[in-house]
PDB file of C-alpha atoms in Angstrom:
ATOM      1  CA  MET A  79       2.800 -11.136  -0.483  1.00 70.00           C
ATOM      2  CA  SER A  80       2.033  -8.602   3.151  1.00 85.00           C
ATOM      3  CA  ILE A  81      -0.446  -8.519   5.010  1.00 90.00           C
ATOM      4  CA  LEU A  82      -1.298  -5.263   3.843  1.00 90.00           C
ATOM      5  CA  ASP A  83      -1.672  -7.018   0.107  1.00 92.00           C
ATOM      6  CA  LEU A  84      -3.981  -9.506   1.272  1.00 94.00           C
ATOM      7  CA  ILE A  85      -6.577  -7.184   3.220  1.00 94.00           C
ATOM      8  CA  LEU A  86      -6.579  -5.242  -0.282  1.00 94.00           C
ATOM      9  CA  SER A  87      -6.709  -8.358  -2.444  1.00 95.00           C
ATOM     10  CA  ILE A  88      -9.673  -9.229  -0.576  1.00 96.00           C
ATOM     11  CA  PHE A  89     -11.196  -5.352  -1.172  1.00 95.00           C
ATOM     12  CA  LEU A  90     -10.841  -5.958  -4.880  1.00 95.00           C
ATOM     13  CA  PHE A  91     -12.034  -9.150  -4.962  1.00 96.00           C
ATOM     14  CA  LEU A  92     -15.296  -7.522  -3.113  1.00 96.00           C
ATOM     15  CA  GLY A  93     -15.646  -5.067  -5.626  1.00 94.00           C
ATOM     16  CA  LEU A  94     -15.114  -7.519  -8.236  1.00 95.00           C
ATOM     17  CA  PHE A  95     -17.532 -10.079  -6.987  1.00 96.00           C
ATOM     18  CA  ASN A  96     -19.781  -7.205  -6.077  1.00 93.00           C
ATOM     19  CA  GLY A  97     -19.376  -5.670  -9.556  1.00 92.00           C
ATOM     20  CA  PHE A  98     -20.518  -9.283 -10.919  1.00 93.00           C
ATOM     21  CA  ARG A  99     -23.869  -9.450  -9.132  1.00 91.00           C
ATOM     22  CA  LYS A 100     -24.596  -6.252  -9.691  1.00 87.00           C
ATOM     23  CA  GLY A 101     -24.184  -5.683 -13.307  1.00 86.00           C
ATOM     24  CA  LEU A 102     -22.762  -2.666 -15.398  1.00 85.00           C
ATOM     25  CA  THR A 103     -25.683  -0.395 -15.719  1.00 84.00           C
ATOM     26  CA  SER A 104     -26.700  -1.152 -11.745  1.00 82.00           C
ATOM     27  CA  GLN A 105     -22.469  -0.136 -11.456  1.00 84.00           C
ATOM     28  CA  LEU A 106     -22.486   3.214 -13.779  1.00 84.00           C
ATOM     29  CA  ALA A 107     -25.166   4.362 -12.937  1.00 83.00           C
ATOM     30  CA  GLY A 108     -23.999   4.720  -8.894  1.00 79.00           C
ATOM     31  CA  LEU A 109     -20.094   5.694  -9.944  1.00 80.00           C
ATOM     32  CA  ILE A 110     -22.119   8.173 -12.557  1.00 83.00           C
ATOM     33  CA  SER A 111     -24.067   9.678  -8.948  1.00 82.00           C
ATOM     34  CA  VAL A 112     -20.880  10.305  -6.948  1.00 79.00           C
ATOM     35  CA  LEU A 113     -19.346  11.708  -9.756  1.00 80.00           C
ATOM     36  CA  ILE A 114     -22.126  14.004  -9.912  1.00 82.00           C
ATOM     37  CA  LEU A 115     -22.555  14.451  -6.267  1.00 80.00           C
ATOM     38  CA  LEU A 116     -18.752  15.123  -6.212  1.00 75.00           C
ATOM     39  CA  MET A 117     -18.531  17.620  -9.000  1.00 79.00           C
ATOM     40  CA  PHE A 118     -21.853  19.309  -9.155  1.00 81.00           C
ATOM     41  CA  GLY A 119     -23.085  18.519  -5.548  1.00 80.00           C
ATOM     42  CA  GLY A 120     -22.673  22.364  -4.312  1.00 80.00           C
ATOM     43  CA  ALA A 121     -24.107  23.698  -6.950  1.00 84.00           C
ATOM     44  CA  ILE A 122     -27.430  21.659  -6.994  1.00 85.00           C
ATOM     45  CA  ALA A 123     -27.546  22.118  -3.016  1.00 85.00           C
ATOM     46  CA  LYS A 124     -27.064  25.523  -3.317  1.00 86.00           C
ATOM     47  CA  ILE A 125     -30.493  25.683  -5.204  1.00 88.00           C
ATOM     48  CA  LEU A 126     -32.472  23.504  -3.132  1.00 86.00           C
ATOM     49  CA  LYS A 127     -31.361  25.313  -0.382  1.00 87.00           C
ATOM     50  CA  ASN A 128     -32.644  28.447  -1.624  1.00 87.00           C
ATOM     51  CA  PHE A 129     -36.131  26.916  -2.650  1.00 87.00           C
ATOM     52  CA  LEU A 130     -36.486  25.105   0.910  1.00 85.00           C
ATOM     53  CA  LEU A 131     -36.050  28.499   1.744  1.00 85.00           C
ATOM     54  CA  GLU A 132     -38.107  30.206   0.073  1.00 87.00           C
ATOM     55  CA  ASN A 133     -40.897  27.713   1.174  1.00 87.00           C
ATOM     56  CA  GLN A 134     -39.889  27.676   4.486  1.00 83.00           C
ATOM     57  CA  VAL A 135     -40.410  23.937   4.360  1.00 80.00           C
ATOM     58  CA  VAL A 136     -37.022  23.283   7.236  1.00 82.00           C
ATOM     59  CA  ALA A 137     -36.366  24.769   9.918  1.00 83.00           C
ATOM     60  CA  GLU A 138     -33.443  27.016   8.907  1.00 83.00           C
ATOM     61  CA  ALA A 139     -30.907  25.887  11.114  1.00 83.00           C
ATOM     62  CA  TRP A 140     -30.664  21.961   9.522  1.00 86.00           C
ATOM     63  CA  ILE A 141     -31.479  23.721   6.090  1.00 84.00           C
ATOM     64  CA  GLY A 142     -27.604  22.834   4.749  1.00 83.00           C
ATOM     65  CA  ILE A 143     -27.673  19.086   6.243  1.00 86.00           C
ATOM     66  CA  VAL A 144     -31.358  18.714   4.187  1.00 87.00           C
ATOM     67  CA  SER A 145     -30.449  20.268   1.038  1.00 86.00           C
ATOM     68  CA  TYR A 146     -27.283  17.914   0.559  1.00 85.00           C
ATOM     69  CA  GLY A 147     -28.910  14.828   2.095  1.00 88.00           C
ATOM     70  CA  LEU A 148     -32.416  15.699  -0.779  1.00 89.00           C
ATOM     71  CA  THR A 149     -28.891  16.264  -3.632  1.00 87.00           C
ATOM     72  CA  GLY A 150     -28.002  12.886  -3.143  1.00 85.00           C
ATOM     73  CA  VAL A 151     -31.245  11.052  -3.017  1.00 89.00           C
ATOM     74  CA  LEU A 152     -32.530  12.969  -6.114  1.00 88.00           C
ATOM     75  CA  VAL A 153     -29.422  12.242  -7.943  1.00 86.00           C
ATOM     76  CA  PHE A 154     -29.528   8.568  -6.796  1.00 84.00           C
ATOM     77  CA  LEU A 155     -33.105   7.950  -7.869  1.00 88.00           C
ATOM     78  CA  SER A 156     -33.005   9.100 -10.805  1.00 86.00           C
ATOM     79  CA  LEU A 157     -30.045   7.332 -11.893  1.00 83.00           C
ATOM     80  CA  SER A 158     -31.518   4.176 -10.512  1.00 82.00           C
ATOM     81  CA  ILE A 159     -34.313   4.396 -12.797  1.00 88.00           C
ATOM     82  CA  VAL A 160     -32.544   4.954 -15.506  1.00 84.00           C
ATOM     83  CA  ALA A 161     -30.164   2.079 -14.894  1.00 81.00           C
ATOM     84  CA  LYS A 162     -33.533   0.014 -14.384  1.00 82.00           C
ATOM     85  CA  LEU A 163     -34.104   0.040 -17.608  1.00 85.00           C
ATOM     86  CA  LEU A 164     -31.121  -0.281 -19.546  1.00 81.00           C
ATOM     87  CA  ASN A 165     -30.718  -3.206 -17.640  1.00 78.00           C
ATOM     88  CA  GLY A 166     -33.905  -4.050 -18.838  1.00 80.00           C
ATOM     89  CA  ILE A 167     -33.445  -3.350 -22.540  1.00 83.00           C
ATOM     90  CA  ILE A 168     -29.924  -4.902 -22.098  1.00 79.00           C
ATOM     91  CA  LYS A 169     -31.567  -8.363 -20.611  1.00 77.00           C
ATOM     92  CA  SER A 170     -33.597  -8.344 -23.396  1.00 79.00           C
ATOM     93  CA  ILE A 171     -31.797  -8.132 -25.913  1.00 80.00           C
ATOM     94  CA  GLY A 172     -29.296 -10.968 -24.377  1.00 77.00           C
ATOM     95  CA  LEU A 173     -26.514  -9.162 -23.118  1.00 79.00           C
ATOM     96  CA  GLY A 174     -26.349 -10.549 -20.152  1.00 78.00           C
ATOM     97  CA  ILE A 175     -23.294 -11.920 -19.617  1.00 85.00           C
ATOM     98  CA  LEU A 176     -21.950  -9.029 -21.091  1.00 85.00           C
ATOM     99  CA  GLU A 177     -23.612  -6.788 -18.551  1.00 85.00           C
ATOM    100  CA  LYS A 178     -22.344  -8.855 -15.388  1.00 89.00           C
ATOM    101  CA  THR A 179     -18.482  -9.187 -16.913  1.00 92.00           C
ATOM    102  CA  GLY A 180     -18.185  -4.919 -17.621  1.00 90.00           C
ATOM    103  CA  GLY A 181     -20.075  -5.468 -14.158  1.00 90.00           C
ATOM    104  CA  ALA A 182     -17.482  -7.832 -12.358  1.00 94.00           C
ATOM    105  CA  GLY A 183     -14.938  -4.763 -14.644  1.00 93.00           C
ATOM    106  CA  LEU A 184     -16.522  -2.275 -12.969  1.00 91.00           C
ATOM    107  CA  GLY A 185     -16.966  -2.876  -9.475  1.00 92.00           C
ATOM    108  CA  PHE A 186     -13.081  -3.771  -9.353  1.00 94.00           C
ATOM    109  CA  ILE A 187     -12.408   0.109 -10.576  1.00 90.00           C
ATOM    110  CA  LYS A 188     -14.764   1.389  -8.401  1.00 88.00           C
ATOM    111  CA  VAL A 189     -12.889   0.008  -5.184  1.00 92.00           C
ATOM    112  CA  PHE A 190      -9.475   0.683  -6.586  1.00 92.00           C
ATOM    113  CA  PHE A 191     -10.634   3.882  -6.613  1.00 87.00           C
ATOM    114  CA  ILE A 192     -12.131   4.597  -3.948  1.00 88.00           C
ATOM    115  CA  MET A 193      -8.934   2.819  -2.177  1.00 92.00           C
ATOM    116  CA  THR A 194      -6.783   4.985  -3.662  1.00 90.00           C
ATOM    117  CA  LEU A 195      -8.605   7.908  -2.128  1.00 86.00           C
ATOM    118  CA  PHE A 196      -8.728   6.550   1.114  1.00 90.00           C
ATOM    119  CA  PHE A 197      -5.158   6.277   1.085  1.00 91.00           C
ATOM    120  CA  TYR A 198      -4.465  10.223  -0.957  1.00 88.00           C
ATOM    121  CA  PHE A 199      -5.820  11.202   2.459  1.00 88.00           C
ATOM    122  CA  PHE A 200      -4.156   8.279   4.740  1.00 91.00           C
ATOM    123  CA  PHE A 201      -0.688   8.709   3.680  1.00 90.00           C
ATOM    124  CA  PRO A 202       0.049  12.531   5.479  1.00 89.00           C
ATOM    125  CA  VAL A 203      -1.880  11.371   8.883  1.00 92.00           C
ATOM    126  CA  ASN A 204       0.196   7.920   9.004  1.00 91.00           C
ATOM    127  CA  SER A 205       3.257   9.818   7.896  1.00 90.00           C
ATOM    128  CA  LYS A 206       2.467  11.607  11.213  1.00 92.00           C
ATOM    129  CA  LEU A 207       0.750   9.134  13.662  1.00 91.00           C
ATOM    130  CA  GLY A 208       2.617   6.119  12.118  1.00 88.00           C
ATOM    131  CA  ILE A 209      -0.188   3.907  12.241  1.00 91.00           C
ATOM    132  CA  ILE A 210       1.261   1.509   9.491  1.00 89.00           C
ATOM    133  CA  PRO A 211       4.762   1.353   9.727  1.00 89.00           C
ATOM    134  CA  GLN A 212       6.558   2.643   5.933  1.00 88.00           C
ATOM    135  CA  ASN A 213       8.605  -0.877   5.407  1.00 88.00           C
ATOM    136  CA  SER A 214       4.727  -2.723   4.992  1.00 86.00           C
ATOM    137  CA  LEU A 215       3.553   0.205   3.624  1.00 88.00           C
ATOM    138  CA  ASN A 216       7.112  -0.033   1.084  1.00 88.00           C
ATOM    139  CA  GLU A 217       6.608  -3.214   0.312  1.00 90.00           C
ATOM    140  CA  SER A 218       2.648  -3.705  -0.755  1.00 90.00           C
ATOM    141  CA  PHE A 219       2.727  -5.071  -4.359  1.00 91.00           C
ATOM    142  CA  ILE A 220      -0.711  -3.156  -4.624  1.00 91.00           C
ATOM    143  CA  LEU A 221      -0.338  -0.636  -2.989  1.00 90.00           C
ATOM    144  CA  ASN A 222       2.124   0.422  -5.919  1.00 88.00           C
ATOM    145  CA  PHE A 223      -0.468   0.784  -7.909  1.00 88.00           C
ATOM    146  CA  VAL A 224      -2.083   3.017  -5.726  1.00 89.00           C
ATOM    147  CA  LYS A 225       0.267   5.351  -5.252  1.00 88.00           C
ATOM    148  CA  ILE A 226       0.344   6.251  -8.886  1.00 87.00           C
ATOM    149  CA  ASN A 227      -2.886   7.552  -8.970  1.00 84.00           C
ATOM    150  CA  ILE A 228      -2.488   9.541  -6.114  1.00 84.00           C
ATOM    151  CA  ASP A 229       0.109  11.037  -7.935  1.00 81.00           C
ATOM    152  CA  LYS A 230      -2.518  11.671 -10.654  1.00 81.00           C
ATOM    153  CA  ILE A 231      -5.481  12.730  -8.449  1.00 77.00           C
ATOM    154  CA  HIS A 232      -3.280  15.359  -7.118  1.00 76.00           C
ATOM    155  CA  GLN A 233      -2.401  16.733 -10.348  1.00 79.00           C
ATOM    156  CA  PHE A 234      -5.795  17.194 -11.188  1.00 74.00           C
ATOM    157  CA  TRP A 235      -6.826  18.378  -8.109  1.00 69.00           C
ATOM    158  CA  THR A 236      -3.458  20.801  -7.473  1.00 75.00           C
ATOM    159  CA  ASN A 237      -4.570  22.568 -11.101  1.00 72.00           C
ATOM    160  CA  GLN A 238      -8.412  22.104 -11.419  1.00 56.00           C
ATOM    161  CA  LEU A 239      -9.222  23.368  -8.296  1.00 50.00           C
TER     162      LEU A 239
END
């Protein structure tokens, strides 16, 4: 096991622990809010931008930043409220351990996905700057799984966008 694997393992364990602590509904709400913002954030921000421009709430120089910021806050708050309600229902019917276990699994998957996105953008930069030696990247056990997902993400983005 290389030092890179140790560092990546620590991040994965922290995701697992944080997911266990927060629970499935909270983790799911966070994941859904990120996905909504990635997929529909621009459209929602455009609607908010037009609304803010019509009502002259914000100076025109700040309108883009404010509309995207409000979009993120609105999506996050609405899904947090739904998650709290679902969490209360799940705990009241006695599925607390399932909630915690599912949260741990989803936390692990979420960190792995973030790690995959990070390395998707890091590999081209690293090939030019040589931040991490190529043999260290090739020897990493965890990074082999990340590379598989990088190929899938690349295929998705090139076919969908």
